[in-house]
Amino acid sequence: MPTYTYPEFPYKPPVDLAGHQPPVRKPLVVIGAGPVGLAAAIDARLHGLPVIVFDEDNSVSVGSRAVCYAKRTLEILDRLGLGNFACDKGVSWNVGRTFLDEEEVYRFDLVPEPGHQRPGMVNLQQYHLEEALVARAVEVGVDLRWKHKVVGVQVLDAAQGGGARVALQTPDGAFDVDADWLIVAEGARSPTRRQLALDVEGQVFQDRFLIADVVMKADFPAERRFWFDPPFHRNHSVLLHKQSDNVWRIDFQLGWDADPEEEKKPENILPRVKAMLGDDREFTLEWASIYTFQCRRMKRFRHGRLLFVGDAAHQVSPFGARGANSGIQDADDLMWKLALVMKGQAPEHLLESYDQDRTYAADENIRNSTRSTDFITPKSRVSKTFRRAVLQLAKHHPFARKLVNSGRLSVPSFLVDSVLNTPDTELFEGRMVPGAPLDDAPLQHLGRSGWLLAHVGQRFVCLVFCQGPEGAPLADDLATARALAATVPSVHTVWVLPPNAQPDPTWQGADRLIWDQQGLVAQRLDARPGTCYLIRPDQHVAARWRSFQSSQVLAALARATAQGVQI
Ligand SMILES: Cc1cc2nc3c(=O)[nH]c(=O)nc-3n(C[C@H](O)[C@H](O)[C@H](O)COP(=O)(O)OP(=O)(O)OC[C@H]3O[C@@H](n4cnc5c(N)ncnc54)[C@H](O)[C@@H]3O)c2cc1C
């Protein structure tokens, strides 16, 4: 019995779209209902934008693809309304263990400090995440059109209304739709990228991996386990992950010479799995496929009003779990900017910062994934010998552990070079520099335990750290914040009270007070009374100061929205 039944989403005949001349024009079109297109579309709705999504298929991703969703992605999913789903349905883990032969040589912990809501990673089959994203998209009013294949995209000039003309093929025939803005989220093959002959550069690796998803009841702890040269799969690597529904994902390295068709046959897979799990372990094979991989990206992710996201824009090998994770982070970076531009609240060139921020992040992801892939799949005798020496030394010598690379797993980019940042003019310690994704921390809000990240995001937020122990912000803090609210309603002010200041629930602004009862918010942000942080809608730090002044916040806001700034 398979553990998952693939849904079939309803096809809606395009009576409202087909047969119009000129074609129907839509403000925002997304091509592709994979995890990234869906995340972008949900975010669009949360920003109040109308959005239509076309997908050539009418189900979720088939088989075993993405497994690991990183802490930052879970935090974005929280903002989109799906963080609890991912954590409840998936398998949380923090510890990764690396073995040589059968001996453990290295171990890492993704979240070594307490006081974060989300774990380092959650393992969840991609089809589960996509099904939940589809349900959420429907809930927030995304117009989803299944079995609508995009067969051509033409860039329109200003005389034609700008944007792009999208040619569609459906079971009821072909027609065109015009888009003011077009998000291309159609995956690694990206027909639009090819058709428009847009550059993509990078490296193709010569190796093959077999994926075997097996269903079994096993009490192995929820950890990532990676073996180099284990006795059950000599001269190759093996990776084991626990997913939901008792499905375990095993990746066997096969080498470039392996015949994919032969290797996919159950009679060849089962002995490999048995050699690993032992003859006594009962399991059923749920899915098998072979993958190859590449690390590459488009030169630019923005082409006028065409915005490329996810695998359409960049691809990495799976060893850092950086594909879907970074794609969802693309959407997170893009959508608040696009919303401001589409609403006329920021100039169009704000979107250049999407291109800059996310090509920077893609380079970081490609660099890390390439290094992991080089270590996991060494191509010369010398590099194999070097790897074995590193692994042998790592057991006893800390310096060698730094060189072990069984996958540097997805972490968000610190956008320190973003033109939207206001550089520090005062001294701060710690890692929450302008451009950093804000660290989470526990707090109290309206008498309940909560988390910092739930109070920032979706709009610009000014975090103001107050003096104790009055139980409400100081008169000065209040006056400046009210002045700010009056002039710039798009900035939401939140006051952080120190541990020695119990908030007064009767204060009229109590819902904007967070109580840093354990002092971890101030500690992680190196905040003192008076410190102020301006946080972008995607929860990255835009600016910070040691005291709160409306004029500074306004200037930083202008910079973060590219007003009067040439990008
Ligand atoms: C073996 C493997 C393991 C992986 N493990 C991880 C992991 O652990 N963590 C991680 O983050 N990532 C992982 N990834 C990567 C992850 O699967 C991809 O990065 C992710 O699916 C990209 O999402 P996307 O929405 O950009 O594209 P896709 O998921 O490819 O979605 C594209 C969508 O566009 C639609 N489409 C395509 N062409 C058209 C067209 N012409 N018209 C209309 N619709 C179209 C498709 O039907 C599809 O729904 C892994 C990948 C593989 C292969």
XYZ file of C-alpha atoms and ligand atoms in Angstrom:
620
model
C 0.000 0.000 0.000
C 1.607 3.330 -1.009
C 1.757 5.853 1.829
C 0.611 8.712 -0.404
C -2.226 9.169 -2.899
C -1.492 11.880 -5.418
C -4.254 14.493 -5.585
C -5.785 15.603 -8.882
C -6.555 19.294 -8.782
C -9.594 20.488 -10.763
C -9.124 21.787 -14.283
C -11.165 24.932 -14.892
C -12.044 25.566 -18.559
C -10.632 28.993 -19.477
C -13.926 30.555 -20.562
C -12.998 33.842 -18.899
C -9.556 33.978 -20.540
C -9.805 32.466 -24.030
C -11.064 34.083 -27.234
C -10.400 37.743 -26.354
C -8.707 40.187 -28.705
C -6.643 41.868 -27.412
C -5.883 39.164 -24.861
C -7.128 39.489 -21.303
C -4.555 41.435 -19.235
C -3.678 40.310 -15.692
C -1.611 42.323 -13.187
C 0.456 39.354 -12.008
C 0.980 35.956 -13.627
C 3.055 33.113 -12.197
C 4.205 30.235 -14.417
C 4.598 27.062 -12.369
C 2.859 25.728 -9.262
C 5.908 24.087 -7.727
C 6.925 25.031 -4.185
C 8.460 28.325 -5.305
C 5.663 29.542 -7.595
C 3.099 28.644 -4.945
C 5.048 30.408 -2.181
C 5.284 33.523 -4.378
C 1.575 33.422 -5.198
C 0.521 33.012 -1.548
C 2.791 35.883 -0.582
C 1.272 38.006 -3.362
C -2.175 37.455 -1.878
C -0.948 38.252 1.639
C 0.263 41.564 0.185
C -3.200 42.089 -1.316
C -2.202 41.477 -4.952
C -4.421 39.591 -7.407
C -2.478 36.672 -8.896
C -3.089 33.905 -11.427
C -0.895 30.779 -11.592
C -0.597 28.521 -14.656
C 0.719 24.968 -14.353
C 0.886 22.397 -17.122
C 0.122 19.558 -14.708
C -2.738 19.032 -12.214
C -0.985 17.377 -9.304
C 1.999 17.751 -7.007
C 5.614 16.783 -7.644
C 5.816 13.053 -8.319
C 8.246 10.829 -6.422
C 11.069 11.709 -4.111
C 12.654 15.135 -4.528
C 13.186 17.711 -1.772
C 13.321 16.296 1.740
C 14.980 18.863 3.998
C 13.503 22.281 4.784
C 15.807 24.553 6.717
C 15.023 26.737 9.727
C 14.871 29.936 7.669
C 12.424 28.362 5.210
C 10.267 27.196 8.116
C 10.233 30.780 9.381
C 9.100 31.984 5.954
C 6.468 29.248 5.922
C 5.330 30.583 9.301
C 4.717 33.943 7.674
C 2.841 32.254 4.837
C 0.720 30.265 7.320
C 2.298 26.815 6.909
C 5.089 26.616 9.509
C 3.043 24.537 11.942
C 1.952 22.184 9.178
C 5.541 21.558 8.051
C 6.781 20.956 11.594
C 3.824 18.803 12.678
C 3.785 16.652 9.544
C 7.553 16.493 9.060
C 10.389 15.054 11.090
C 12.449 17.649 12.981
C 16.162 17.143 13.424
C 19.308 19.057 14.310
C 22.100 16.491 14.431
C 24.018 15.199 11.418
C 26.520 12.341 11.708
C 29.234 11.384 9.257
C 30.807 7.921 9.126
C 33.877 6.503 7.458
C 33.474 2.786 6.893
C 31.187 2.223 9.878
C 32.901 4.492 12.353
C 31.563 7.942 13.244
C 34.174 10.591 12.441
C 32.254 13.852 12.629
C 28.984 15.236 13.990
C 27.284 18.628 13.750
C 24.339 20.307 15.474
C 22.427 22.794 13.346
C 20.943 24.720 16.290
C 23.374 24.342 19.175
C 21.737 27.076 21.319
C 18.229 26.871 22.828
C 15.586 29.585 22.412
C 14.532 29.193 18.775
C 11.001 28.246 17.759
C 11.972 26.202 14.717
C 14.447 23.328 14.487
C 17.490 23.341 12.219
C 15.702 21.138 9.687
C 12.423 19.422 9.019
C 12.272 16.441 6.690
C 9.120 16.261 4.642
C 8.366 14.788 1.262
C 8.027 17.517 -1.377
C 4.562 16.283 -2.394
C 3.246 16.867 1.151
C 4.581 20.414 1.206
C 3.200 21.167 -2.260
C -0.249 19.802 -1.384
C -0.350 22.039 1.706
C 0.839 25.026 -0.350
C -1.952 24.418 -2.867
C -4.568 24.280 -0.077
C -3.191 27.490 1.415
C -3.109 29.170 -2.010
C -6.777 28.337 -2.527
C -7.579 29.586 0.980
C -5.984 32.995 0.385
C -7.581 33.429 -3.050
C -4.867 32.518 -5.572
C -6.419 31.871 -8.998
C -4.898 28.454 -9.806
C -5.208 27.125 -13.337
C -4.172 23.509 -13.795
C -3.465 21.883 -17.174
C -2.502 25.271 -18.575
C 0.814 24.770 -20.326
C 2.797 27.873 -21.220
C 4.078 27.371 -24.758
C 5.565 30.791 -25.423
C 6.365 34.123 -23.820
C 6.782 37.374 -25.718
C 8.102 40.525 -24.071
C 5.756 43.472 -24.778
C 6.980 47.012 -25.282
C 5.368 50.072 -23.738
C 3.174 50.652 -26.824
C 1.758 47.150 -26.316
C 1.108 47.848 -22.644
C 4.424 46.451 -21.355
C 4.951 43.210 -19.485
C 4.645 39.959 -21.387
C 2.266 37.975 -23.577
C 1.924 34.389 -22.391
C 0.773 31.759 -24.898
C -1.151 28.908 -23.281
C -2.238 25.456 -24.340
C -5.145 23.806 -22.510
C -7.450 20.829 -23.112
C -9.875 23.414 -24.537
C -7.429 24.952 -26.966
C -4.835 27.690 -27.175
C -5.036 31.369 -26.242
C -2.922 34.246 -24.968
C -2.946 36.200 -21.725
C -1.066 39.468 -21.160
C 0.700 40.060 -17.861
C 1.821 43.359 -16.353
C 4.295 41.303 -14.311
C 5.426 37.733 -14.930
C 7.058 35.470 -12.358
C 8.780 32.505 -14.024
C 8.812 29.590 -11.567
C 8.672 26.727 -14.037
C 11.625 24.687 -12.744
C 15.104 23.752 -13.945
C 14.208 23.147 -17.597
C 12.519 26.560 -17.836
C 11.126 26.668 -21.376
C 10.759 30.454 -21.070
C 14.447 30.880 -20.264
C 15.339 28.751 -23.280
C 12.884 30.387 -25.614
C 14.187 33.860 -24.741
C 17.775 32.521 -25.031
C 18.751 33.858 -21.622
C 22.177 32.972 -20.258
C 22.704 30.243 -17.711
C 26.206 29.356 -16.569
C 27.700 26.710 -14.305
C 28.934 23.188 -13.900
C 27.425 19.779 -14.643
C 28.731 16.968 -12.399
C 29.497 13.504 -13.668
C 27.969 11.230 -11.085
C 24.699 9.463 -10.497
C 22.778 8.766 -7.319
C 20.028 6.261 -6.757
C 17.128 7.324 -4.545
C 15.326 4.526 -2.737
C 12.387 5.557 -0.551
C 11.529 2.643 1.719
C 8.705 2.277 4.202
C 9.772 0.654 7.445
C 9.282 0.907 11.167
C 12.691 1.689 12.603
C 13.739 3.298 15.835
C 16.825 5.033 14.424
C 16.936 8.561 15.835
C 15.832 11.443 13.600
C 19.298 12.429 12.392
C 21.003 12.865 9.063
C 23.471 10.025 8.533
C 26.105 10.075 5.838
C 28.523 7.215 5.164
C 31.731 7.373 3.127
C 32.880 3.977 1.829
C 30.661 1.874 4.089
C 31.093 -1.921 3.933
C 27.534 -2.251 2.578
C 28.306 0.032 -0.407
C 32.064 -0.025 -0.925
C 33.874 2.899 -2.572
C 30.751 5.004 -2.637
C 28.644 7.202 -0.335
C 25.232 6.680 1.218
C 22.848 9.169 2.822
C 19.909 8.307 5.100
C 17.009 10.578 6.089
C 13.811 9.901 7.979
C 10.705 11.443 6.392
C 7.096 11.464 7.538
C 4.759 8.410 7.382
C 7.683 6.053 8.245
C 9.210 6.646 4.826
C 13.027 6.595 4.830
C 14.991 8.140 2.037
C 18.255 6.438 1.073
C 20.576 7.975 -1.509
C 23.197 5.585 -2.923
C 26.066 7.002 -4.950
C 26.458 4.915 -8.130
C 29.179 6.590 -10.162
C 28.989 7.993 -13.671
C 29.307 4.643 -15.419
C 26.209 3.134 -13.812
C 23.365 2.255 -16.154
C 20.329 4.181 -14.850
C 17.770 1.793 -16.352
C 19.439 -1.271 -14.805
C 19.967 0.383 -11.439
C 16.315 1.364 -11.160
C 15.141 -2.240 -11.324
C 13.866 -3.544 -7.958
C 15.984 -6.709 -8.298
C 19.072 -4.486 -8.248
C 17.862 -2.082 -5.572
C 16.618 -4.547 -2.972
C 20.008 -6.232 -2.372
C 21.601 -2.809 -1.833
C 18.968 -1.831 0.728
C 19.201 -5.222 2.467
C 22.967 -4.981 2.661
C 22.513 -1.681 4.460
C 19.590 -2.491 6.750
C 20.295 -6.155 7.383
C 18.333 -9.201 6.243
C 15.922 -9.126 9.196
C 14.571 -5.629 8.656
C 11.155 -5.612 6.967
C 10.600 -2.830 4.460
C 8.795 -2.065 1.230
C 10.237 -0.079 -1.627
C 7.999 2.925 -2.294
C 9.945 4.876 -4.893
C 13.171 4.587 -6.864
C 14.803 6.985 -9.293
C 18.228 8.096 -10.437
C 19.411 11.677 -10.359
C 22.294 13.658 -11.770
C 22.954 17.252 -10.824
C 24.382 20.592 -11.758
C 25.271 23.862 -10.086
C 24.493 26.859 -12.282
C 22.519 30.061 -12.459
C 21.149 32.642 -14.827
C 23.279 35.729 -15.180
C 20.346 37.922 -14.195
C 17.111 36.963 -12.424
C 15.279 40.096 -13.533
C 14.615 40.839 -17.172
C 12.432 43.940 -17.120
C 9.056 42.751 -15.908
C 10.007 39.073 -16.068
C 11.248 37.783 -12.733
C 12.875 34.350 -12.531
C 12.707 32.447 -9.237
C 13.644 29.009 -7.887
C 15.071 26.289 -10.117
C 14.253 28.318 -13.236
C 16.856 30.852 -12.065
C 19.419 28.599 -10.368
C 20.139 24.966 -9.672
C 22.347 23.254 -7.129
C 23.262 19.677 -6.305
C 21.021 18.304 -3.549
C 23.773 17.811 -0.945
C 23.219 21.130 0.805
C 19.409 20.977 0.571
C 19.643 24.388 -1.010
C 17.237 24.049 -3.979
C 13.694 24.525 -2.701
C 15.031 26.326 0.360
C 16.731 29.014 -1.686
C 13.810 29.192 -4.122
C 11.387 29.937 -1.292
C 13.860 32.556 -0.081
C 13.787 34.098 -3.586
C 10.025 34.475 -3.261
C 10.445 35.927 0.232
C 12.863 38.568 -1.100
C 10.876 39.338 -4.226
C 7.285 39.600 -3.156
C 7.378 42.541 -0.744
C 9.382 44.513 -3.286
C 7.037 43.632 -6.124
C 4.025 44.498 -3.950
C 5.420 47.975 -3.218
C 6.190 48.532 -6.905
C 2.808 47.265 -8.112
C 1.029 49.493 -5.583
C 3.027 52.514 -6.738
C 4.726 52.835 -3.337
C 8.253 52.271 -4.627
C 10.020 52.859 -7.938
C 10.360 49.963 -10.370
C 14.124 49.863 -9.920
C 13.606 48.506 -6.374
C 13.374 45.182 -8.214
C 17.009 45.512 -9.233
C 17.770 44.764 -5.606
C 15.913 41.447 -6.005
C 18.333 40.608 -8.777
C 21.337 41.714 -6.707
C 20.284 40.110 -3.406
C 19.312 36.787 -4.894
C 22.147 36.355 -7.399
C 24.448 37.013 -4.424
C 22.601 34.319 -2.434
C 22.661 31.948 -5.424
C 26.442 32.336 -5.712
C 26.795 31.454 -2.038
C 24.548 28.407 -2.472
C 26.360 27.290 -5.602
C 29.750 27.729 -3.924
C 28.732 25.626 -0.933
C 26.958 22.950 -2.952
C 29.875 22.690 -5.387
C 32.379 22.232 -2.556
C 30.219 19.534 -0.959
C 29.783 17.798 -4.289
C 33.530 17.872 -4.958
C 34.142 16.262 -1.558
C 31.371 13.681 -1.911
C 32.201 12.740 -5.495
C 36.001 13.152 -5.861
C 37.105 12.673 -9.416
C 40.806 11.851 -9.094
C 42.839 9.330 -7.134
C 44.608 12.207 -5.356
C 41.387 13.845 -4.177
C 40.070 10.454 -3.011
C 43.243 9.878 -0.994
C 43.017 13.383 0.456
C 39.397 12.769 1.446
C 40.171 9.507 3.190
C 43.004 11.150 5.111
C 40.719 14.012 6.195
C 38.057 11.589 7.365
C 40.551 9.456 9.277
C 42.067 12.498 10.971
C 38.666 14.040 11.781
C 37.916 11.409 14.397
C 40.699 12.654 16.662
C 41.756 16.088 15.382
C 39.416 19.092 15.390
C 41.298 20.889 12.575
C 40.403 18.090 10.153
C 36.692 18.232 11.032
C 36.473 21.621 9.331
C 37.513 19.944 6.081
C 34.861 17.204 6.247
C 32.129 18.165 3.820
C 29.232 15.750 3.574
C 27.004 18.740 2.767
C 26.975 22.270 4.208
C 23.260 22.561 4.720
C 21.072 25.464 3.716
C 21.393 28.636 5.740
C 20.049 32.036 4.695
C 22.301 34.597 3.098
C 23.387 37.585 5.108
C 22.697 40.285 2.526
C 25.470 42.489 3.866
C 26.140 44.150 0.513
C 22.502 44.930 -0.240
C 22.075 48.491 -1.471
C 18.922 48.653 0.640
C 20.908 48.512 3.903
C 21.742 51.598 5.932
C 25.276 50.988 7.217
C 25.901 51.142 10.973
C 27.197 54.440 12.320
C 27.429 53.194 15.908
C 29.136 50.241 17.503
C 27.216 46.948 17.722
C 28.367 43.442 18.607
C 27.029 40.182 17.245
C 25.734 38.980 13.919
C 22.556 41.043 13.429
C 24.257 43.410 10.990
C 22.244 45.255 8.325
C 21.266 42.614 5.779
C 21.100 39.771 8.331
C 17.966 37.645 8.586
C 16.686 38.418 12.068
C 17.399 35.809 14.723
C 14.412 34.444 16.568
C 14.103 34.610 20.373
C 11.485 33.661 22.970
C 9.310 36.371 24.539
C 6.006 37.064 26.239
C 3.152 38.840 24.503
C -0.206 39.644 26.130
C 0.563 37.172 28.907
C 1.494 34.306 26.578
C 4.780 32.783 25.479
C 5.667 33.623 21.912
C 8.490 34.294 19.452
C 10.126 37.406 18.101
C 9.728 36.533 14.418
C 5.944 36.431 14.788
C 6.074 40.180 15.473
C 8.097 41.196 12.424
C 7.592 40.548 8.712
C 5.043 41.359 6.000
C 5.603 45.109 6.546
C 8.417 47.309 7.827
C 8.691 47.040 11.604
C 10.589 49.279 13.977
C 11.688 47.418 17.110
C 12.304 49.888 19.919
C 14.023 48.682 23.092
C 12.633 50.499 26.129
C 13.827 51.296 29.616
C 12.376 49.393 32.563
C 10.550 49.120 34.787
C 7.573 51.326 33.919
C 5.686 48.611 32.058
C 5.136 50.845 29.047
C 7.416 52.679 26.648
C 8.913 55.906 27.861
C 7.125 59.096 26.949
C 9.957 59.945 24.534
C 9.738 56.584 22.781
C 6.003 56.996 22.470
C 6.130 60.510 21.109
C 8.636 59.696 18.383
C 6.915 56.461 17.454
C 3.568 58.223 17.193
C 5.136 60.885 15.010
C 6.551 58.134 12.821
C 3.218 56.324 12.653
C 1.523 59.559 11.622
C 3.963 60.264 8.797
C 4.713 56.708 7.651
C 1.847 54.345 8.440
C 3.682 51.552 6.620
C 6.120 51.273 9.542
C 4.732 49.378 12.482
C 6.368 50.056 15.829
C 6.875 47.303 18.390
C 8.319 48.055 21.845
C 10.556 45.545 23.568
C 10.422 45.634 27.350
C 13.398 44.378 29.356
C 13.233 41.454 31.823
C 12.709 43.732 34.836
C 9.652 45.469 33.334
C 6.437 43.484 33.446
C 4.145 44.895 30.745
C 0.948 46.525 31.926
C -1.898 44.789 30.025
C -4.180 47.772 30.527
C -1.915 50.090 28.557
C -3.718 50.992 25.358
C -0.859 49.912 23.116
C -0.298 46.619 24.971
C -0.634 44.498 21.830
C 2.496 46.269 20.499
C 4.537 45.438 23.602
C 6.715 42.390 23.719
C 8.321 41.393 26.966
C 11.852 40.108 26.644
C 11.454 38.105 29.837
C 14.599 35.990 29.345
C 16.651 38.849 27.909
C 17.458 36.834 24.774
C 15.987 39.345 22.317
C 18.297 42.070 23.625
C 21.212 39.653 23.833
C 20.891 38.422 20.235
C 20.401 41.931 18.858
C 23.018 43.495 21.178
C 20.322 45.954 22.233
C 20.348 48.432 25.105
C 17.569 50.734 26.258
C 16.969 53.100 23.362
C 18.288 50.765 20.635
C 16.120 50.666 17.556
C 16.059 48.211 14.621
C 14.280 48.705 11.312
C 13.278 45.286 9.929
C 12.301 44.656 6.298
C 9.075 42.818 5.420
C 11.195 39.710 4.732
C 12.592 39.895 8.299
C 16.067 41.057 7.242
C 17.649 43.904 9.205
C 17.560 47.171 7.213
C 19.148 49.511 9.774
C 19.820 49.966 13.501
C 20.741 52.740 15.873
C 21.441 53.263 19.551
C 18.536 55.700 19.845
C 15.241 56.151 18.083
C 14.799 59.168 15.840
C 12.008 59.450 13.317
C 14.207 61.214 10.783
C 16.732 58.353 10.764
C 14.022 55.728 10.433
C 12.462 57.669 7.574
C 15.774 57.973 5.747
C 16.489 54.259 6.195
C 13.006 53.386 5.005
C 13.493 55.507 1.897
C 16.751 53.711 1.223
C 15.249 50.264 1.847
C 12.527 50.996 -0.700
C 14.922 52.520 -3.240
C 13.312 55.994 -3.050
C 15.769 58.499 -4.396
C 18.460 55.814 -4.605
C 19.957 54.700 -7.895
C 20.382 50.920 -7.995
C 16.924 14.248 -5.601
C 16.598 15.636 -5.200
C 16.668 15.984 -3.859
C 16.407 17.280 -3.457
N 16.463 17.591 -2.132
C 16.209 18.851 -1.741
C 16.156 19.172 -0.368
O 16.330 18.322 0.494
N 15.900 20.456 -0.027
C 15.678 21.417 -0.959
O 15.468 22.570 -0.596
N 15.657 21.124 -2.274
C 15.910 19.873 -2.687
N 15.831 19.561 -4.005
C 15.526 20.608 -4.995
C 14.013 20.893 -5.105
O 13.321 19.736 -5.460
C 13.832 21.977 -6.161
O 14.740 23.023 -5.892
C 12.407 22.555 -6.143
O 11.468 21.621 -6.583
C 12.339 23.780 -7.059
O 11.059 24.292 -7.015
P 10.491 25.181 -8.209
O 9.103 25.564 -7.779
O 11.448 26.227 -8.549
O 10.437 24.204 -9.466
P 9.670 22.835 -9.678
O 9.465 22.126 -8.400
O 10.378 22.120 -10.741
O 8.226 23.289 -10.184
C 8.031 23.808 -11.486
C 6.546 23.777 -11.803
O 6.377 24.403 -13.072
C 5.488 23.628 -13.863
N 5.835 23.883 -15.272
C 6.986 23.561 -15.900
N 6.938 23.959 -17.190
C 5.729 24.549 -17.354
C 5.083 25.163 -18.453
N 5.652 25.261 -19.657
N 3.850 25.670 -18.279
C 3.234 25.613 -17.076
N 3.804 25.018 -16.015
C 5.029 24.512 -16.138
C 5.724 22.200 -13.420
O 4.578 21.385 -13.668
C 5.980 22.371 -11.917
O 4.784 22.289 -11.174
C 16.082 18.256 -4.429
C 15.976 17.901 -5.774
C 16.237 16.606 -6.154
C 16.117 16.237 -7.600
